[in-house]
XYZ file of C-alpha atoms in Angstrom:
646
model
C 89.330 -86.137 105.421
C 90.956 -83.049 107.178
C 94.948 -83.279 107.632
C 96.215 -82.244 110.895
C 99.025 -81.684 112.287
C 100.535 -83.525 115.736
C 102.475 -81.746 117.858
C 104.003 -82.941 120.880
C 104.649 -80.547 124.059
C 106.398 -81.155 127.147
C 105.724 -79.008 130.085
C 107.568 -79.429 133.421
C 105.758 -78.686 136.610
C 109.263 -78.480 138.365
C 112.160 -76.316 137.599
C 114.856 -77.809 135.334
C 118.760 -77.644 136.217
C 120.783 -76.701 133.525
C 123.912 -76.324 134.953
C 125.898 -79.432 136.646
C 123.897 -82.393 137.839
C 123.264 -82.040 141.476
C 121.411 -84.253 143.489
C 117.591 -83.647 144.233
C 117.231 -86.079 146.963
C 117.995 -89.190 148.796
C 114.531 -90.643 148.967
C 115.398 -93.689 146.657
C 118.564 -94.947 148.036
C 118.779 -97.695 150.960
C 121.484 -96.138 153.373
C 123.834 -93.507 152.956
C 126.978 -92.872 154.854
C 127.606 -89.310 156.385
C 130.240 -87.680 158.140
C 129.131 -84.896 161.005
C 131.611 -82.850 162.804
C 130.879 -80.208 165.518
C 133.142 -77.556 167.100
C 133.010 -74.811 169.266
C 135.076 -72.210 171.048
C 134.720 -70.760 174.306
C 137.206 -67.310 174.309
C 138.575 -66.157 178.104
C 139.198 -62.472 178.683
C 141.268 -61.541 181.548
C 139.213 -58.490 183.182
C 141.130 -58.187 186.560
C 144.782 -59.189 188.011
C 145.702 -62.585 188.901
C 142.468 -63.963 187.609
C 141.065 -67.781 189.137
C 139.226 -69.943 187.550
C 138.109 -73.318 189.122
C 136.358 -75.277 185.728
C 134.342 -74.480 182.809
C 131.754 -77.056 182.197
C 130.410 -77.582 178.332
C 127.445 -79.862 178.224
C 126.506 -80.884 174.527
C 123.168 -82.320 173.569
C 123.857 -82.490 169.864
C 125.459 -85.255 168.241
C 124.395 -88.246 166.018
C 122.052 -90.693 167.869
C 121.259 -94.441 167.702
C 117.905 -95.467 166.676
C 116.315 -98.184 164.262
C 117.311 -96.464 161.080
C 120.653 -94.333 162.537
C 123.785 -96.235 163.301
C 126.974 -94.332 164.532
C 130.013 -96.366 163.416
C 132.772 -94.285 164.697
C 132.510 -91.553 166.890
C 135.892 -89.169 168.327
C 135.794 -86.173 170.319
C 137.980 -83.664 170.475
C 139.004 -80.982 172.976
C 142.243 -78.320 173.675
C 143.255 -78.172 176.470
C 142.496 -82.149 176.119
C 140.137 -83.767 179.167
C 138.124 -86.824 179.338
C 134.695 -86.895 178.199
C 131.677 -88.140 180.025
C 128.424 -89.475 178.996
C 125.323 -88.670 181.054
C 121.355 -88.334 180.440
C 122.132 -88.075 176.552
C 124.823 -85.237 176.934
C 128.381 -85.258 175.994
C 130.184 -83.333 179.077
C 133.627 -81.794 178.747
C 134.953 -80.264 181.924
C 138.446 -78.480 182.494
C 139.747 -78.032 186.327
C 143.264 -76.775 185.267
C 144.071 -74.369 183.111
C 146.702 -71.679 182.759
C 144.982 -68.478 183.151
C 147.971 -66.532 182.252
C 148.806 -68.815 178.688
C 145.622 -69.432 177.864
C 142.937 -67.297 176.206
C 140.643 -69.958 174.543
C 139.257 -73.373 175.112
C 137.833 -75.837 171.982
C 136.080 -79.084 172.119
C 134.255 -81.035 169.283
C 133.247 -84.085 167.777
C 133.549 -86.330 164.637
C 131.471 -88.799 163.800
C 130.444 -91.686 160.745
C 127.020 -91.988 160.538
C 125.447 -94.716 158.558
C 121.600 -93.825 157.762
C 118.955 -96.401 156.542
C 115.815 -95.760 154.048
C 113.644 -97.991 156.947
C 110.613 -97.533 158.693
C 108.589 -99.270 161.240
C 106.157 -101.500 159.484
C 102.672 -100.810 161.426
C 100.745 -103.930 160.015
C 97.241 -103.063 162.333
C 95.135 -100.626 162.837
C 96.042 -98.554 166.318
C 92.970 -97.523 167.578
C 92.572 -94.119 168.544
C 91.743 -92.486 171.526
C 94.947 -93.726 172.742
C 94.235 -95.351 175.971
C 96.304 -96.767 179.223
C 99.373 -94.534 178.423
C 102.298 -95.474 179.762
C 103.412 -93.094 182.969
C 106.868 -92.344 181.093
C 105.093 -91.295 178.376
C 102.457 -88.223 180.204
C 105.163 -85.338 179.530
C 105.033 -85.772 175.960
C 101.187 -84.695 176.108
C 101.569 -81.701 177.964
C 102.247 -77.744 176.660
C 105.553 -76.340 177.120
C 106.959 -73.178 176.601
C 107.099 -73.235 172.887
C 104.808 -75.980 172.394
C 101.757 -74.476 174.045
C 98.203 -75.965 174.180
C 95.380 -73.229 173.477
C 91.793 -73.992 173.088
C 91.733 -72.542 169.612
C 94.664 -75.757 168.759
C 92.626 -78.372 170.523
C 89.248 -77.263 168.567
C 91.318 -77.316 165.057
C 92.572 -80.746 166.298
C 89.444 -82.207 166.919
C 87.726 -80.678 163.835
C 90.657 -82.252 161.455
C 90.259 -85.692 163.280
C 86.414 -86.056 162.994
C 85.030 -89.343 163.525
C 88.086 -91.041 162.965
C 89.579 -93.824 165.004
C 92.555 -95.076 163.039
C 95.286 -93.655 164.996
C 97.526 -93.181 161.862
C 95.034 -91.816 159.889
C 94.513 -89.522 162.920
C 98.203 -88.228 162.939
C 98.304 -88.040 159.226
C 95.260 -85.725 158.635
C 96.861 -82.992 161.336
C 100.252 -83.110 159.454
C 98.751 -82.710 156.086
C 96.868 -80.060 157.245
C 99.766 -78.064 158.677
C 101.399 -78.702 155.497
C 99.049 -77.394 153.123
C 98.026 -74.461 155.503
C 101.007 -73.230 157.546
C 103.073 -71.466 154.943
C 106.798 -72.124 154.921
C 108.536 -68.853 155.020
C 112.065 -67.820 155.614
C 111.831 -64.488 154.793
C 109.411 -64.315 158.268
C 110.720 -63.485 161.958
C 110.553 -67.353 162.714
C 113.476 -67.749 160.944
C 116.014 -66.901 163.633
C 113.523 -66.838 166.674
C 111.389 -69.837 167.454
C 107.319 -69.197 167.912
C 105.347 -70.702 169.756
C 102.239 -72.705 168.234
C 99.367 -70.256 169.563
C 101.195 -67.631 166.995
C 101.381 -70.047 164.321
C 98.002 -71.052 164.494
C 97.371 -67.364 164.258
C 99.843 -66.285 161.846
C 99.818 -68.864 159.357
C 103.425 -69.532 158.647
C 106.826 -70.256 159.787
C 109.826 -72.474 159.503
C 110.595 -76.111 159.480
C 110.274 -75.568 163.834
C 106.956 -73.624 163.715
C 105.039 -76.197 161.758
C 106.603 -79.600 163.825
C 105.430 -77.489 166.797
C 102.119 -76.766 165.606
C 101.555 -80.389 164.629
C 103.343 -81.332 168.062
C 100.475 -79.115 170.006
C 97.463 -80.503 167.879
C 98.769 -83.997 168.543
C 99.355 -83.440 172.661
C 96.054 -81.568 172.715
C 94.267 -84.880 172.092
C 96.341 -86.780 173.899
C 98.702 -88.235 171.230
C 102.427 -88.279 172.923
C 104.926 -86.456 170.382
C 108.316 -85.051 170.971
C 110.789 -82.027 168.917
C 113.691 -83.634 167.031
C 116.779 -81.735 166.129
C 118.977 -83.072 163.375
C 120.367 -82.234 160.027
C 118.940 -82.752 156.736
C 120.145 -82.550 152.783
C 118.083 -79.916 150.815
C 117.753 -79.320 147.106
C 117.440 -75.570 147.778
C 121.101 -74.926 147.853
C 122.247 -78.574 147.731
C 123.880 -79.259 151.025
C 123.258 -80.447 154.573
C 121.591 -77.764 156.939
C 119.966 -77.898 160.709
C 116.309 -78.986 160.353
C 113.502 -80.193 163.182
C 110.967 -82.641 162.867
C 108.552 -84.880 164.955
C 108.238 -88.241 166.383
C 105.250 -89.611 167.215
C 104.447 -92.558 169.663
C 102.364 -95.227 168.387
C 101.185 -98.018 171.258
C 103.308 -101.198 170.590
C 105.624 -99.879 167.776
C 107.312 -96.945 169.536
C 108.301 -93.346 168.233
C 107.773 -93.030 164.566
C 108.871 -89.870 162.323
C 106.827 -87.165 160.719
C 108.455 -84.476 158.658
C 105.939 -81.913 158.172
C 108.393 -79.697 155.708
C 109.173 -82.571 154.012
C 105.637 -84.017 153.225
C 107.264 -87.574 154.943
C 104.665 -89.016 157.250
C 105.413 -91.846 159.408
C 109.145 -91.984 157.504
C 112.035 -89.956 156.784
C 114.932 -90.472 154.285
C 118.352 -90.938 154.770
C 119.472 -87.731 154.581
C 117.832 -86.848 158.292
C 120.899 -86.954 160.787
C 119.021 -87.354 164.003
C 120.801 -85.180 167.047
C 118.750 -84.876 169.444
C 115.050 -85.353 170.674
C 113.421 -83.467 173.641
C 109.902 -82.332 175.142
C 110.070 -78.847 173.793
C 111.673 -77.220 170.659
C 113.557 -74.189 172.451
C 116.468 -76.376 174.365
C 120.080 -75.092 173.943
C 122.655 -77.295 171.999
C 124.639 -77.124 174.582
C 124.966 -75.276 178.188
C 128.021 -73.829 180.045
C 129.032 -73.450 183.389
C 131.857 -72.270 185.055
C 133.357 -70.906 188.471
C 135.896 -68.426 188.739
C 136.538 -64.690 188.986
C 138.638 -61.708 186.804
C 137.901 -63.698 183.649
C 135.111 -62.909 180.830
C 133.760 -65.667 179.087
C 132.619 -65.610 175.418
C 131.213 -68.649 173.791
C 131.655 -68.291 170.041
C 128.687 -69.937 167.951
C 129.016 -73.810 166.764
C 129.817 -74.740 164.137
C 128.338 -78.021 162.603
C 128.839 -79.945 159.120
C 127.411 -82.906 157.557
C 128.171 -84.626 154.343
C 127.438 -87.271 152.467
C 130.107 -89.979 151.172
C 129.032 -93.098 150.062
C 125.682 -93.784 148.361
C 123.739 -96.818 149.103
C 122.136 -99.188 146.644
C 118.656 -97.472 145.012
C 115.669 -98.326 147.278
C 112.981 -100.636 145.681
C 109.953 -99.075 146.082
C 106.832 -101.548 147.143
C 104.311 -99.268 145.754
C 102.641 -99.291 142.204
C 101.196 -95.998 140.379
C 99.577 -94.781 137.674
C 98.124 -91.651 135.886
C 95.212 -91.167 133.677
C 93.110 -88.401 132.409
C 89.963 -88.575 132.894
C 89.434 -87.950 129.200
C 91.922 -88.490 126.091
C 91.124 -85.970 124.383
C 89.487 -82.282 125.152
C 88.928 -78.738 123.172
C 90.103 -75.338 124.051
C 90.026 -74.288 127.597
C 88.825 -77.405 129.342
C 89.197 -78.699 133.000
C 90.130 -82.231 132.823
C 90.434 -84.503 135.973
C 93.431 -85.864 135.901
C 93.702 -89.279 138.066
C 96.677 -90.958 139.592
C 96.204 -94.385 141.253
C 98.625 -95.276 143.880
C 98.768 -99.231 145.307
C 100.408 -100.995 148.156
C 100.815 -104.486 148.051
C 102.488 -104.871 151.176
C 100.548 -105.885 154.648
C 101.843 -102.641 155.945
C 100.794 -99.115 155.955
C 102.765 -96.820 153.870
C 102.569 -92.692 153.136
C 103.829 -90.731 150.210
C 104.271 -87.718 148.298
C 102.619 -87.754 144.970
C 103.973 -85.035 142.534
C 102.989 -84.257 138.971
C 106.475 -83.880 137.302
C 104.938 -83.017 133.460
C 101.457 -81.748 132.634
C 100.037 -79.043 131.361
C 98.308 -76.023 133.853
C 97.176 -77.171 137.040
C 94.325 -75.365 139.026
C 96.355 -76.290 142.440
C 99.588 -77.357 143.863
C 101.324 -80.285 141.940
C 101.906 -82.190 145.151
C 99.551 -84.134 147.540
C 100.503 -86.710 150.127
C 98.467 -89.855 150.430
C 98.426 -92.909 153.215
C 97.464 -96.195 152.300
C 96.875 -98.939 154.543
C 97.534 -102.247 153.647
C 96.596 -103.808 150.883
C 95.038 -100.487 149.584
C 94.909 -98.286 146.361
C 93.674 -94.594 146.303
C 93.077 -92.596 143.203
C 94.337 -88.791 143.877
C 92.761 -85.896 141.568
C 94.199 -82.637 139.797
C 92.122 -80.987 137.245
C 93.999 -79.821 134.015
C 93.314 -76.661 132.622
C 94.023 -76.949 128.636
C 95.401 -73.653 126.825
C 92.940 -71.460 125.405
C 95.283 -70.821 122.154
C 95.300 -73.696 120.022
C 95.582 -73.245 116.612
C 93.137 -74.556 113.908
C 94.243 -77.719 111.753
C 96.596 -78.866 114.749
C 96.548 -81.732 117.550
C 98.354 -81.071 120.643
C 100.000 -84.337 122.623
C 100.856 -83.114 126.262
C 103.075 -85.446 128.203
C 101.889 -86.556 131.574
C 104.393 -87.891 134.418
C 103.589 -88.750 137.833
C 106.367 -89.763 140.760
C 106.564 -91.066 144.214
C 108.859 -90.226 146.941
C 110.355 -93.737 146.441
C 111.137 -93.529 142.650
C 108.102 -94.756 140.988
C 107.239 -92.960 137.701
C 103.924 -92.966 135.642
C 103.425 -91.399 132.657
C 100.592 -90.891 130.193
C 99.447 -88.497 127.220
C 96.001 -85.918 126.821
C 95.591 -84.631 123.283
C 93.923 -81.663 122.985
C 92.956 -79.572 119.579
C 89.730 -77.163 118.445
C 88.346 -80.521 116.978
C 87.800 -81.939 120.068
C 84.755 -81.714 122.486
C 85.171 -79.254 125.473
C 84.678 -80.060 129.259
C 83.640 -77.625 131.887
C 85.293 -77.072 135.379
C 82.080 -77.735 137.365
C 82.016 -81.304 135.791
C 85.692 -81.977 136.839
C 85.061 -80.360 140.205
C 82.176 -83.310 140.584
C 84.516 -86.158 139.725
C 87.202 -84.466 142.028
C 84.748 -84.226 144.713
C 83.791 -87.636 144.447
C 87.428 -89.022 144.860
C 87.079 -87.195 147.924
C 83.862 -88.695 149.258
C 84.930 -92.010 148.792
C 87.985 -91.377 151.393
C 85.012 -91.823 153.912
C 83.360 -95.064 152.485
C 83.833 -98.957 154.079
C 85.350 -101.421 151.430
C 82.772 -104.018 149.868
C 84.177 -107.028 151.237
C 81.148 -109.046 150.122
C 82.159 -108.419 146.320
C 84.565 -110.552 143.847
C 85.546 -108.728 141.119
C 87.883 -110.189 138.203
C 88.619 -108.603 135.171
C 90.791 -108.579 132.333
C 91.073 -107.999 128.586
C 90.911 -110.091 124.805
C 94.316 -109.692 124.344
C 97.674 -109.965 126.071
C 99.430 -107.130 124.100
C 97.868 -104.026 122.241
C 98.995 -101.262 120.069
C 97.867 -98.134 120.703
C 95.018 -98.094 117.674
C 93.617 -100.764 118.269
C 90.113 -101.292 120.675
C 90.541 -103.614 123.686
C 87.876 -105.006 125.139
C 87.407 -105.707 128.867
C 85.047 -108.347 130.411
C 84.352 -108.356 134.344
C 82.707 -111.105 136.441
C 80.982 -109.646 139.471
C 80.000 -112.314 142.345
C 78.593 -111.022 145.636
C 78.040 -113.283 148.899
C 74.777 -111.106 149.936
C 72.081 -109.273 148.256
C 73.500 -105.853 147.007
C 70.831 -103.818 145.326
C 71.647 -100.042 143.296
C 75.326 -99.792 142.876
C 77.228 -98.936 140.425
C 79.766 -100.541 138.700
C 82.353 -98.834 136.113
C 84.784 -99.655 133.912
C 86.851 -96.580 133.804
C 84.477 -93.696 132.656
C 81.872 -96.092 131.526
C 79.202 -97.028 134.162
C 76.242 -98.557 134.627
C 74.005 -99.455 137.487
C 73.198 -103.479 138.998
C 71.857 -105.109 141.256
C 73.159 -109.028 142.570
C 71.291 -111.501 144.650
C 73.410 -113.640 147.001
C 75.752 -115.777 145.075
C 74.523 -114.470 141.725
C 77.329 -113.962 139.435
C 77.442 -111.135 136.411
C 79.680 -110.530 133.461
C 79.845 -106.911 132.397
C 81.985 -106.397 128.812
C 82.821 -102.346 127.578
C 85.053 -101.609 124.242
C 87.562 -98.935 124.402
C 89.238 -97.131 121.635
C 93.003 -95.736 121.093
C 93.861 -97.258 124.413
C 97.187 -96.465 126.091
C 99.153 -98.299 128.377
C 97.751 -97.892 132.113
C 95.817 -99.508 135.012
C 92.501 -99.519 133.975
C 90.548 -98.720 136.999
C 87.291 -100.638 137.999
C 85.370 -99.384 140.765
C 81.898 -100.907 142.236
C 80.566 -98.370 144.441
C 76.967 -97.422 146.401
C 76.481 -94.736 148.878
C 78.346 -96.237 151.659
C 80.844 -98.744 150.361
C 83.272 -98.771 147.671
C 85.821 -101.466 146.211
C 88.495 -100.918 142.969
C 89.907 -103.328 141.270
C 93.121 -102.117 138.594
C 93.630 -104.350 135.741
C 96.579 -103.692 133.502
C 96.782 -103.794 130.067
C 100.212 -103.766 128.216
C 100.065 -101.741 125.212
C 102.720 -100.471 122.466
C 102.710 -97.488 120.408
C 102.077 -97.754 116.847
C 106.037 -96.135 115.865
C 106.435 -93.005 114.112
C 109.839 -91.693 112.894
C 110.134 -88.353 111.711
C 113.342 -85.809 111.280
C 114.019 -82.457 112.523
C 116.594 -79.976 113.311
C 118.120 -80.894 109.769
C 121.519 -78.625 108.944
C 122.357 -76.791 106.976
C 119.296 -75.205 105.495
C 121.231 -74.697 102.155
C 124.444 -76.184 100.215
C 126.437 -75.824 97.200
C 125.994 -77.968 94.570
C 129.610 -78.906 93.986
C 130.336 -78.676 97.681
C 131.493 -81.591 99.932
C 128.991 -81.377 103.163
C 128.900 -82.503 106.650
C 124.807 -83.240 107.351
C 123.610 -83.521 110.630
C 119.737 -83.804 111.827
C 117.613 -85.348 114.842
C 116.169 -88.667 114.585
C 112.864 -88.816 116.777
C 110.751 -91.636 118.034
C 107.321 -91.119 119.357
C 107.395 -94.743 121.561
C 110.972 -96.504 121.988
C 112.103 -99.014 118.714
C 114.844 -101.232 118.658
C 117.260 -102.250 116.050
C 117.256 -99.040 113.580
C 119.201 -98.941 110.750
C 119.252 -96.259 108.281
C 119.815 -97.022 104.640
C 120.888 -94.222 102.145
C 120.387 -93.907 98.261
C 124.581 -93.963 98.047
C 124.627 -97.358 99.356
C 125.603 -96.479 103.042
C 124.381 -97.952 106.194
C 123.948 -96.157 109.556
C 122.841 -98.846 112.413
C 121.913 -97.052 115.378
C 120.325 -99.384 117.629
C 117.324 -99.128 120.005
C 116.095 -95.646 120.128
C 114.215 -94.348 122.834
C 113.523 -90.881 122.162
C 115.863 -88.631 119.759
C 119.409 -89.262 118.164
C 121.523 -87.020 116.489
C 122.697 -88.610 113.392
C 126.068 -87.131 111.138
C 127.237 -88.023 107.715
C 129.167 -86.605 105.081
C 128.118 -86.449 101.383
C 128.095 -83.345 98.580
C 125.718 -81.445 96.916
C 125.137 -83.428 93.640
C 123.806 -85.959 95.830
C 121.219 -84.348 97.617
C 119.585 -82.211 94.278
C 116.546 -84.154 95.272
C 116.854 -84.265 99.213
C 118.295 -86.808 101.532
C 116.444 -90.060 100.856
C 116.821 -93.113 103.102
C 114.772 -96.345 104.237
C 114.501 -96.770 107.936
C 114.489 -100.769 109.108
C 113.082 -101.240 112.930
C 110.997 -103.411 115.360
C 109.057 -102.278 117.830
C 108.271 -103.511 121.512
C 106.465 -105.989 120.236
C 109.285 -107.283 117.669
C 106.947 -106.184 114.662
C 108.884 -105.193 111.763
C 108.777 -101.705 109.869
C 110.398 -100.666 106.855
C 109.858 -96.728 106.137
C 110.764 -94.552 103.266
C 112.010 -91.258 104.290
C 113.073 -88.102 102.445
C 114.153 -84.506 103.875
C 114.304 -81.460 101.184
C 117.538 -79.959 100.265
C 118.170 -76.809 98.966
C 120.870 -77.429 96.757
C 122.412 -73.727 95.214
C 124.049 -73.023 92.185
C 123.237 -76.377 90.106
C 125.099 -76.102 86.922
C 122.701 -76.138 83.547
C 124.204 -79.482 82.600
C 123.056 -80.870 85.608
C 119.638 -79.261 85.289
C 119.431 -80.815 81.756
C 119.729 -84.332 83.293
C 117.762 -84.331 86.115
C 114.834 -83.198 83.949
C 115.649 -86.057 81.799
C 115.495 -88.412 84.716
C 112.112 -87.253 85.925
C 110.880 -88.384 83.070
C 111.440 -91.673 84.013
């Protein structure tokens, strides 16, 4: 039997923040309480003697709005000199008609608001047909070209190319949104960072910032008759961990109203609660404020508007309705292999849900680690990536790499893949075919006539056990020549009307996962997922033992890490000198600190570990860590030699 060393590797796809903890996003909180402030100054400069001023009017269109996900709980305007504020056509109007031109050299105004934003989205429960028919006259302007949201033959052609034969409005909008995100480079270093560019420029140059991505998205929607408008606001970003100006879109869905789509953030049909809506408009280039004045002998200079947004109270955790699992197509692979990585996301609700799926931990991926998925009611989809196994793997080692995937709403799934020189090689061509088959399934209809019921032969498994999965397949109609797969084990089947067939498959070295069961022919597909409860067999080991050497006559303080590769409960360490250390539950690693002397370490640090696994099975493990004890007296060596005889 060949002896292998086992090495666990964790590879983070995203960056790690080592400084003080900072909030990455607010996707998984129910609501936020935010403070918003805006202020500006109008400078009055006298350029002639005896100046005269009839009026100055500032029309502000940039302030928090009320809608289904945003509520203004306090709003206060301010001005100096003080004037009453009027509301008119979604604007706030500050108008000064009596000013001491000789003694007043500036005018100040602003607004302060407290806002509650919610992690809430409009639940679309049924398919809305595309193209949209009988559009209300009030929405026509949101299907027309504007200065920055222009519509060209190239934009229209690209939109129809992306849509294809799609007749579901949500899917149509999703396809255009996802293409825009994945094909227009977000680049703050371009000239678009300070000057808004037209949609036609963005399509040609394939770059921009949030305004440009949103402009092009809206242009393509409008070119095929879908009403869409530009939204201006503030949003929290983990690029600098603060709020800044941002632009996104709202798309009109008949019977449901305006639905938000943030292309930059990959949030299609919802936006996280750090989004503060301040304005919506038919175009993206409209000003934040407009100024009118009448007088002579004065020159007016308007300073830049200063906006600040901060979060205060953070609400409870948002409970995601989604399910997620992650599973490599092969549990083990040889060096330089290409292994499909499959993430299944399920939507048990009766409404559409869109989410990003992010691979947080994995070996090298062949593409971006983030993908978006749209799920219809009760739908489950599998998304694929390809893992590239490292080339340089030392002989005699088995490497274990952690896999982790998350959704926008905080769902997380984990798994593992092992690689070694002893395992089989898988080529890229085979991996590409598997990923391509996932994309092809997107276009297939559902096998509505099939009923599939699957179960395991046990309620609970250990990871070194064999699981037998049994499935019963019944059809209401005749189905010829379809494939039935449990994980990667497939066979061809045919069923007569009312016929039931039973299929069994055995799997070894299983892990906690959703087992994908797929029935598929050329035109139809049906997924069923089976949850297996699997407990890893705990393996306790010691690392980072310090100090490396001790003197025989010295009192010493020993530190080390006690590690476990799967969670355990009620861990106790019983040392040879009679001391006992109660650690309790352990999920990964725990530091241990003990005081002893060099005499007791001559034969190493020895102790017995007692613990239970998640299935309450009890374990006892004798452990010994060799210690380099120096300056052992001659008499002690004789005594130790005698003791070794027994």
